[in-house]
Tab-separated table of C-alpha atoms in Angstrom:
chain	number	residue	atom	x	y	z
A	13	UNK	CA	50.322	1.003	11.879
A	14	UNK	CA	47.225	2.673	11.764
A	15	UNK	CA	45.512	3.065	8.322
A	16	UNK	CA	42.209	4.461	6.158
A	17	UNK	CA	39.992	2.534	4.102
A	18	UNK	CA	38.387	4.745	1.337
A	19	UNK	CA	35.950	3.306	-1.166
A	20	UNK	CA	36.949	4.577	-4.531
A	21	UNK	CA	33.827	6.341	-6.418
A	22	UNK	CA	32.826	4.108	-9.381
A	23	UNK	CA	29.606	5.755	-11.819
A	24	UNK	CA	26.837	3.703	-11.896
A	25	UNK	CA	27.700	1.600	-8.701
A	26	UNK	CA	28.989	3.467	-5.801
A	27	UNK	CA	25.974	5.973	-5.384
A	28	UNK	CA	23.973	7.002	-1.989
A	29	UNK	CA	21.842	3.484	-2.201
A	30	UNK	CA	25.015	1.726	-2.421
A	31	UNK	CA	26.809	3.326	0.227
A	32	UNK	CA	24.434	3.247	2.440
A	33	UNK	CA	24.025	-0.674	2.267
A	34	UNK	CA	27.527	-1.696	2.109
A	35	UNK	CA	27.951	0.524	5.545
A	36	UNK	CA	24.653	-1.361	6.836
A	37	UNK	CA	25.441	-5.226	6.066
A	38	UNK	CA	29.053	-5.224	5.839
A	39	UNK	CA	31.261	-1.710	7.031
A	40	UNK	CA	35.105	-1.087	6.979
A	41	UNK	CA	34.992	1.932	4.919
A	42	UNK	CA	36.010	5.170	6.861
A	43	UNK	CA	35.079	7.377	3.896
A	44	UNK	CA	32.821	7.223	0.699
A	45	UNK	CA	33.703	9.239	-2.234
A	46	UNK	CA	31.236	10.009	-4.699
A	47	UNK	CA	30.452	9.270	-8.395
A	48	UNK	CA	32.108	12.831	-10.301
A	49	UNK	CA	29.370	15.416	-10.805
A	50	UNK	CA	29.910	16.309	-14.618
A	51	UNK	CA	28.308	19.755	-16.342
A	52	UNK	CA	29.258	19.692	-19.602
A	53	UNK	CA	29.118	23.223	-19.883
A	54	UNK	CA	26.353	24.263	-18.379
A	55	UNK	CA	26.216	25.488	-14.750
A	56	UNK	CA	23.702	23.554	-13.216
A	57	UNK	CA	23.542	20.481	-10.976
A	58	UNK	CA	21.492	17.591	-12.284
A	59	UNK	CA	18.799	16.266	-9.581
A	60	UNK	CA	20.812	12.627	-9.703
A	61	UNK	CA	24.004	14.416	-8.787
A	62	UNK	CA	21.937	16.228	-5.927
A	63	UNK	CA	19.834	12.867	-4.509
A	64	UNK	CA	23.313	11.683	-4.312
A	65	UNK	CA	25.167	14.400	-2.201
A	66	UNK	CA	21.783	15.698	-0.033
A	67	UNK	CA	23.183	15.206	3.335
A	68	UNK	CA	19.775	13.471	4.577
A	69	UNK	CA	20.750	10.453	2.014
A	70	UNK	CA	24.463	9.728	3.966
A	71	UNK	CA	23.345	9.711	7.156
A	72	UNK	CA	25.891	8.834	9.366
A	73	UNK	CA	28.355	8.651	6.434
A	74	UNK	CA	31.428	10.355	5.916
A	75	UNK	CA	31.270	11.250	2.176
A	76	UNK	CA	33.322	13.343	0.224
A	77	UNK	CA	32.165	14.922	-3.153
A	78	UNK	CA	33.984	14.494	-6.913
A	79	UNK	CA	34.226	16.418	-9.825
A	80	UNK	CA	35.586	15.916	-13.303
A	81	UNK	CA	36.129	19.241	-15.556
A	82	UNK	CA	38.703	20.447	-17.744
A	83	UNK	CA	37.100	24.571	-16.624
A	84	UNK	CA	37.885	26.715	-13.773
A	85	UNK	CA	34.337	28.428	-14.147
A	86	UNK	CA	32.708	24.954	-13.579
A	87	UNK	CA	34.881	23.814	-10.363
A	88	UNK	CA	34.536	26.809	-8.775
A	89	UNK	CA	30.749	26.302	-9.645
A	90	UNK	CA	30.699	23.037	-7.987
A	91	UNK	CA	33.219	23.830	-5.172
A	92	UNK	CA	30.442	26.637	-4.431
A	93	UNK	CA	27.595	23.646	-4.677
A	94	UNK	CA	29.281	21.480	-2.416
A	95	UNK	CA	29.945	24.153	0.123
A	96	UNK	CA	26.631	25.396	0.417
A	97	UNK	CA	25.557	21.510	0.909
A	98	UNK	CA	27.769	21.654	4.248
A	99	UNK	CA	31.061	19.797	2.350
A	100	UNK	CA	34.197	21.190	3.401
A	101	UNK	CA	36.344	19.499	0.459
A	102	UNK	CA	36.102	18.907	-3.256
A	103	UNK	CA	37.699	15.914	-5.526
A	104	UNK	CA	38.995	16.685	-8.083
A	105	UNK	CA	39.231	13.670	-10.787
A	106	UNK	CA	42.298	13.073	-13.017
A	107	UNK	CA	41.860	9.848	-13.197
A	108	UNK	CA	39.120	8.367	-15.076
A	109	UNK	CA	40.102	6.267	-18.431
A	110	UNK	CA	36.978	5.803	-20.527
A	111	UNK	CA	37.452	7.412	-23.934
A	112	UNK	CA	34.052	8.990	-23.327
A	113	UNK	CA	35.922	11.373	-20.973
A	114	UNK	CA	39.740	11.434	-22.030
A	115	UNK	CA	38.748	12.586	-25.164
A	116	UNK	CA	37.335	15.853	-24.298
A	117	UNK	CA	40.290	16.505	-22.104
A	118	UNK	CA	39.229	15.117	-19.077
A	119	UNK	CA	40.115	12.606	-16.215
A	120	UNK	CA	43.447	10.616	-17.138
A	121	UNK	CA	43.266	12.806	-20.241
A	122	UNK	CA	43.685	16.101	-18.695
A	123	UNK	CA	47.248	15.398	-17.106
A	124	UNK	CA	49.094	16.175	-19.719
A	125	UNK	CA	48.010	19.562	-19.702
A	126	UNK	CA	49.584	20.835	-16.980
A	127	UNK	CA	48.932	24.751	-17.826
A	128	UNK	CA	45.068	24.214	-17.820
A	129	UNK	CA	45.705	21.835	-14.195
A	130	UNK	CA	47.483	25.119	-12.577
A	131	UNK	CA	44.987	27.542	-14.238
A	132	UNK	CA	42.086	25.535	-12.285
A	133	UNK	CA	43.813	25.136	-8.634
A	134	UNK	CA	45.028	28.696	-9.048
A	135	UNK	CA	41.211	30.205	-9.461
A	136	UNK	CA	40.189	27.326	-7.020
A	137	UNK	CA	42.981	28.268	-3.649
A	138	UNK	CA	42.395	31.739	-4.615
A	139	UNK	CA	38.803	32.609	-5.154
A	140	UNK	CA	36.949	29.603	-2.861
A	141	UNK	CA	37.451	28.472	0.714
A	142	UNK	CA	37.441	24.531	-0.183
A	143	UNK	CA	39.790	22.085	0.405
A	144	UNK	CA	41.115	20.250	-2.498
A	145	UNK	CA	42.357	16.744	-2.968
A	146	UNK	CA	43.598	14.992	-6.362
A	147	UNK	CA	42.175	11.659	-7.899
A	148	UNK	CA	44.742	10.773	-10.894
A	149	UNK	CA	45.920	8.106	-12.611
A	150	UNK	CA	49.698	8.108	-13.485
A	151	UNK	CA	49.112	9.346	-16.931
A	152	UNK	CA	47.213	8.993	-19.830
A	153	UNK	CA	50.142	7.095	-22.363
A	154	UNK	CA	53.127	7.062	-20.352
A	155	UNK	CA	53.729	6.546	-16.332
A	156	UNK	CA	55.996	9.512	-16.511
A	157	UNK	CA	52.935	12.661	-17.458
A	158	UNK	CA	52.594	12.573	-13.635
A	159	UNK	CA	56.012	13.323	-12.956
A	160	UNK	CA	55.868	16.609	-15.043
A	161	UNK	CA	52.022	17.464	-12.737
A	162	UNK	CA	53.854	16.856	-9.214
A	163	UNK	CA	56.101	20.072	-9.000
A	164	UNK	CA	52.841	21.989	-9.972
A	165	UNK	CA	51.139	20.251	-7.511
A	166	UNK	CA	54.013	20.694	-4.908
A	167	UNK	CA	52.541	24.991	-5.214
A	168	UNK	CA	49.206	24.311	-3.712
A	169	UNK	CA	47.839	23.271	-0.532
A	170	UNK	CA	45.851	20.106	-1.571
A	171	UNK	CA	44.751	17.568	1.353
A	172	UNK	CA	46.357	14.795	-0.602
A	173	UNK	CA	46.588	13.037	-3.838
A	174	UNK	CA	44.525	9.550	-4.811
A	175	UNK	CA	46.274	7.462	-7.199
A	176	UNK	CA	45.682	4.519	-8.922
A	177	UNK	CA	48.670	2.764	-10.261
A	178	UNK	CA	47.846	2.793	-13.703
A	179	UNK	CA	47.719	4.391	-16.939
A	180	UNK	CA	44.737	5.559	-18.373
A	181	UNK	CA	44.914	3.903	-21.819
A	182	UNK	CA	44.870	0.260	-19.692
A	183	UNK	CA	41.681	1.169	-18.914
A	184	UNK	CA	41.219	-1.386	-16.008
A	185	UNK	CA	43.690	-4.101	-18.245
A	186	UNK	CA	47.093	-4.738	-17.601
A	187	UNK	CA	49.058	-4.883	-14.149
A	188	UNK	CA	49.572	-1.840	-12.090
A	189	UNK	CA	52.666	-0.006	-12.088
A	190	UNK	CA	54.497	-0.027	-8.686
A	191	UNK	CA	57.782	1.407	-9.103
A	192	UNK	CA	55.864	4.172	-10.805
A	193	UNK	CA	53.968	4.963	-7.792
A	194	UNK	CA	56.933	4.688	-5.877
A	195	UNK	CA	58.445	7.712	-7.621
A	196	UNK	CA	55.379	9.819	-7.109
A	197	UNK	CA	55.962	9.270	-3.669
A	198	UNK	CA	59.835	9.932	-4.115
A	199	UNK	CA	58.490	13.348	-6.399
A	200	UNK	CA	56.170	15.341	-4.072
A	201	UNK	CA	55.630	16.225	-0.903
A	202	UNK	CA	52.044	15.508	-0.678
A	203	UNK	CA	50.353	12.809	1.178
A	204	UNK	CA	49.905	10.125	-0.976
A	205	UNK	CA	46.473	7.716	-0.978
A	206	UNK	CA	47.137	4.174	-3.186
A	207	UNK	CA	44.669	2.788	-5.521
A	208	UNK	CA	44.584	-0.238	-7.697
A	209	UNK	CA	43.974	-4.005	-7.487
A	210	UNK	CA	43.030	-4.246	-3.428
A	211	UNK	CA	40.685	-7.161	-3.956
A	212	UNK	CA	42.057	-9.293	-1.137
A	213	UNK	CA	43.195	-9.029	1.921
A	214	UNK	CA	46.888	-11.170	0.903
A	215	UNK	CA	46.956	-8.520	-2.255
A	216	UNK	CA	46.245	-5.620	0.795
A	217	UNK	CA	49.201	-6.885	3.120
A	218	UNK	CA	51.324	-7.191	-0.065
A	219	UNK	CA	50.673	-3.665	-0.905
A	220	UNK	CA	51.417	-2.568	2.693
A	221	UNK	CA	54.785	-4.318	3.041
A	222	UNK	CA	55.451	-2.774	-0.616
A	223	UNK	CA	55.005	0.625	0.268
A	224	UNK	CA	55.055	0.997	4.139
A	225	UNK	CA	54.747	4.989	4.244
A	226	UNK	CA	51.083	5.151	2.730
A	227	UNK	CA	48.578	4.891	5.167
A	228	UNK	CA	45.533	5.550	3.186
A	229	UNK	CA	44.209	2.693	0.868
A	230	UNK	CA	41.312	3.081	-1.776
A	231	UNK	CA	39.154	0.368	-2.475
A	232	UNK	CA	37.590	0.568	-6.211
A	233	UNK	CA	36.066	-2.756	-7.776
A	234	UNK	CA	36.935	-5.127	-4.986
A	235	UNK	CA	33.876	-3.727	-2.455
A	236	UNK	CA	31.492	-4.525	-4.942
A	237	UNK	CA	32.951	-7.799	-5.850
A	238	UNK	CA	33.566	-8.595	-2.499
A	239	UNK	CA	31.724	-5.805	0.002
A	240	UNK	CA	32.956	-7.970	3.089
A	241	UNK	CA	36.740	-6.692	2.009
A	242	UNK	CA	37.038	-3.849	4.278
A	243	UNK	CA	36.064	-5.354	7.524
A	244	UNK	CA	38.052	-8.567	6.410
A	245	UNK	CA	41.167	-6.101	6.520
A	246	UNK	CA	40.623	-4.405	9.280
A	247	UNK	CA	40.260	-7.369	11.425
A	248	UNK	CA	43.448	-8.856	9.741
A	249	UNK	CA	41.475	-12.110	8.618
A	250	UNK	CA	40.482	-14.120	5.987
A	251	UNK	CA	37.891	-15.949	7.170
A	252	UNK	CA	33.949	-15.233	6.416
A	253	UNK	CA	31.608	-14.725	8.707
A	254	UNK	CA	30.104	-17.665	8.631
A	255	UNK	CA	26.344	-16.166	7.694
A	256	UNK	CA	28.145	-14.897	4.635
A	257	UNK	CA	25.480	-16.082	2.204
A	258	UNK	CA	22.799	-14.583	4.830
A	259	UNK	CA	24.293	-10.988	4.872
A	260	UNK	CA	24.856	-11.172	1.218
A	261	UNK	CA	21.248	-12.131	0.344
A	262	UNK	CA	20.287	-9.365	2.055
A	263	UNK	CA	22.666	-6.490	0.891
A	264	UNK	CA	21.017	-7.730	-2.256
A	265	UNK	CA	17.616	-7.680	-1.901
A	266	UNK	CA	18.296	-4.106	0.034
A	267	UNK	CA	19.624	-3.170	-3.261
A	268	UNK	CA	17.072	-4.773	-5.127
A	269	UNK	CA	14.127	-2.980	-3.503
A	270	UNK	CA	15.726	0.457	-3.822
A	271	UNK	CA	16.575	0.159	-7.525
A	272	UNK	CA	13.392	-1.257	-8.259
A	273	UNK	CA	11.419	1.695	-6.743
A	274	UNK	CA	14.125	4.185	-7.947
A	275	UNK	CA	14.106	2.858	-12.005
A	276	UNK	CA	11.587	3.137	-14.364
A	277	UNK	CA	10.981	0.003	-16.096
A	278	UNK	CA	11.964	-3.781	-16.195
A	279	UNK	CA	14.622	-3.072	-18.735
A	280	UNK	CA	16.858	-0.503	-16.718
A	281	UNK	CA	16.074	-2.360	-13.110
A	282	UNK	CA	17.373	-5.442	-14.856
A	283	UNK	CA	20.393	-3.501	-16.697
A	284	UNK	CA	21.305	-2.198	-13.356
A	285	UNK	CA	21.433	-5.709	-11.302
A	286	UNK	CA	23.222	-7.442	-14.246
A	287	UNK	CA	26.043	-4.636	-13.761
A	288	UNK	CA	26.237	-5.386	-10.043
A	289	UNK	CA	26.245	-9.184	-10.605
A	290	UNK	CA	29.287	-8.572	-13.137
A	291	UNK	CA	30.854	-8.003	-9.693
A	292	UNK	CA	29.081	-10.074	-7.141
A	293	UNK	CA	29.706	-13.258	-9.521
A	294	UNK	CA	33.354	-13.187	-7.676
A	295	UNK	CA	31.937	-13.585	-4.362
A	296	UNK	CA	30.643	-17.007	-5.556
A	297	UNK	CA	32.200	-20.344	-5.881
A	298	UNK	CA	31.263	-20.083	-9.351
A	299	UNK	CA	31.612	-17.150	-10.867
A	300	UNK	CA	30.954	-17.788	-14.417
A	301	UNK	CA	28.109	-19.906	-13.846
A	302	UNK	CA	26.488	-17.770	-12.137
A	303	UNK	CA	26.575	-14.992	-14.332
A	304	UNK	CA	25.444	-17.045	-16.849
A	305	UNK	CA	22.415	-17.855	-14.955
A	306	UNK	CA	21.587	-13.933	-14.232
A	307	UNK	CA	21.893	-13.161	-18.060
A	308	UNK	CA	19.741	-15.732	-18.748
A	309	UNK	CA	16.886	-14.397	-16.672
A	310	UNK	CA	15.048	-11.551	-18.775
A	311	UNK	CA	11.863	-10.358	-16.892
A	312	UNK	CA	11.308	-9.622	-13.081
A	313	UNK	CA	10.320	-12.655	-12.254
A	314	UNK	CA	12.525	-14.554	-13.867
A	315	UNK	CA	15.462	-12.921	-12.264
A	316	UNK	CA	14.059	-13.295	-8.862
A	317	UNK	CA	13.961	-16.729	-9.103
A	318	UNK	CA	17.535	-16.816	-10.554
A	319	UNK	CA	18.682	-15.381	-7.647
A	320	UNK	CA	16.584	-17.389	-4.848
A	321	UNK	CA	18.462	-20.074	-6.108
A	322	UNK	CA	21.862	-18.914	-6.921
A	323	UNK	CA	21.499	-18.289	-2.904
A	324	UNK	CA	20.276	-21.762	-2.156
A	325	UNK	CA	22.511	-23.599	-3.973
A	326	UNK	CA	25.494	-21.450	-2.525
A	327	UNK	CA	27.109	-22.991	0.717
């Protein structure tokens, strides 16, 4: 069967720069979403949001935009946004779990409130021409706050619904929940995309044989542990090229460059990389050790030569 490889939108990881060099080195992923644009209340579009969506900066990329909002005046703000940026369809995201967010109502914390979800896709089918598609989570406390969203759901023409298999409160803890995915499938009659846990291609074929009607998978932290995932899937293998160490070296230092001309400072360029290395420890036959060795480096040059070697040293 035929299927779809989406890379889930992470903040702070999955931006244009990202994108762009995960499609160059390694590939597999048929569509990009991006990082949420959040207002906060006010109506306008911060330049980082903008540098991220500008066609010009996805070349050749098929990219689809996200919001987060609990307010019909700022989706249809940002449906308008995206649509004058040439993007046909809007994200809308009901699924992020920090307590940054939930608390003010938003992401996994917003599907409870299943009033102020209709209120939003009313104003958003009725007074724009953009297609809509869900990101959610299965709740915020229970697996069942999902159940009472579907029906609602079932009254609108959305594209499909993303979900990732767990509950917001688990943060990114805890197993996913299968059998409650499998009654969201059971519950609406929306296409369904899966999220949660792909970070192998064995944990991929399990989740296929588990639910054989979905043929749209999302890929969140498992590209940027392991950015050679996608391809590794689609070509039903798992087996590394063998210039894996090669390709990776240079995804980095792609990376590297950008971020280095893109941040102000030592501090946040080194912030930034020690974030990605959280993730591109697992790619390594030693993860732990080799985070250890990236934390330990704390100027430029210091990190440079941490990483020269972590690549040496690496068979």
């Amino acid at each position: 069967m035929d299927f779809t490889l989406l890379s889930s939108p992470l903040q702070g990881f999955t931006d244009f720069r990202f994108r762009n060099a995960q499609n160059k080195f390694f590939g597999g992923i048929d569509t990009f979403y991006s990082p949420y644009i959040r207002l906060n209340g006010k109506l306008v579009i911060k330049a980082s949001y903008e540098r991220d969506l500008l066609p010009e900066n996805n070349l050749g990329l098929e990219v689809i935009p996200q919001v987060i909002t609990n307010d019909a005046e700022e989706f249809l703000f940002v449906a308008k946004y995206v649509r004058e940026l040439g993007y046909k369809e809007l994200n809308w995201n009901l699924g992020c779990p920090y307590p940054m967010v939930t608390k003010s109502g938003m992401g996994s914390g917003l599907i409870k409130n299943t009033n102020q979800i209709n209120h939003i896709l009313d104003r958003a089918h009725s007074e724009t021409d953009i297609i809509v598609s869900m990101k959610m989570r299965l709740g915020y406390d229970t697996t069942e706050e999902i159940l009472d969203v579907l029906p609602i759901l079932d009254t609108y023409p959305l594209k499909n619904i993303a979900i990732h298999a767990r509950i917001g409160k688990q943060l990114y803890k805890g197993g996913v929940h299968l059998d409650a995915f499998q009654q969201c499938i059971d519950n609406t009659k929306h296409k369904l995309y899966y999220n949660g846990d792909i970070t192998s291609v064995a944990k991929f074929q399990e989740m296929q044989e588990r639910f054989p009607a979905i043929d749209h998978w999302m890929i969140g932290r498992g590209l940027i542990s392991d950015p050679f995932l996608p391809t590794m899937i689609k070509n039903n293998t798992t087996e590394y090229p063998k210039n894996k160490m090669e390709l990776f070296s240079a995804f980095h230092d792609t990376l590297y460059a950008i971020y280095s001309e893109s941040l102000s400072g030592q501090t946040h360029i080194l912030l930034k990389m020690y974030h990605l290395w959280e993730y591109f420890a697992e790619t390594f036959s030693n993860p732990h050790k080799i985070l250890k060795q990236i934390k330990k480096a704390k100027s430029i040059r210091n990190y440079e030569a941490a990483v020269s070697s972590i690549f040496k040293n690496e068979k």
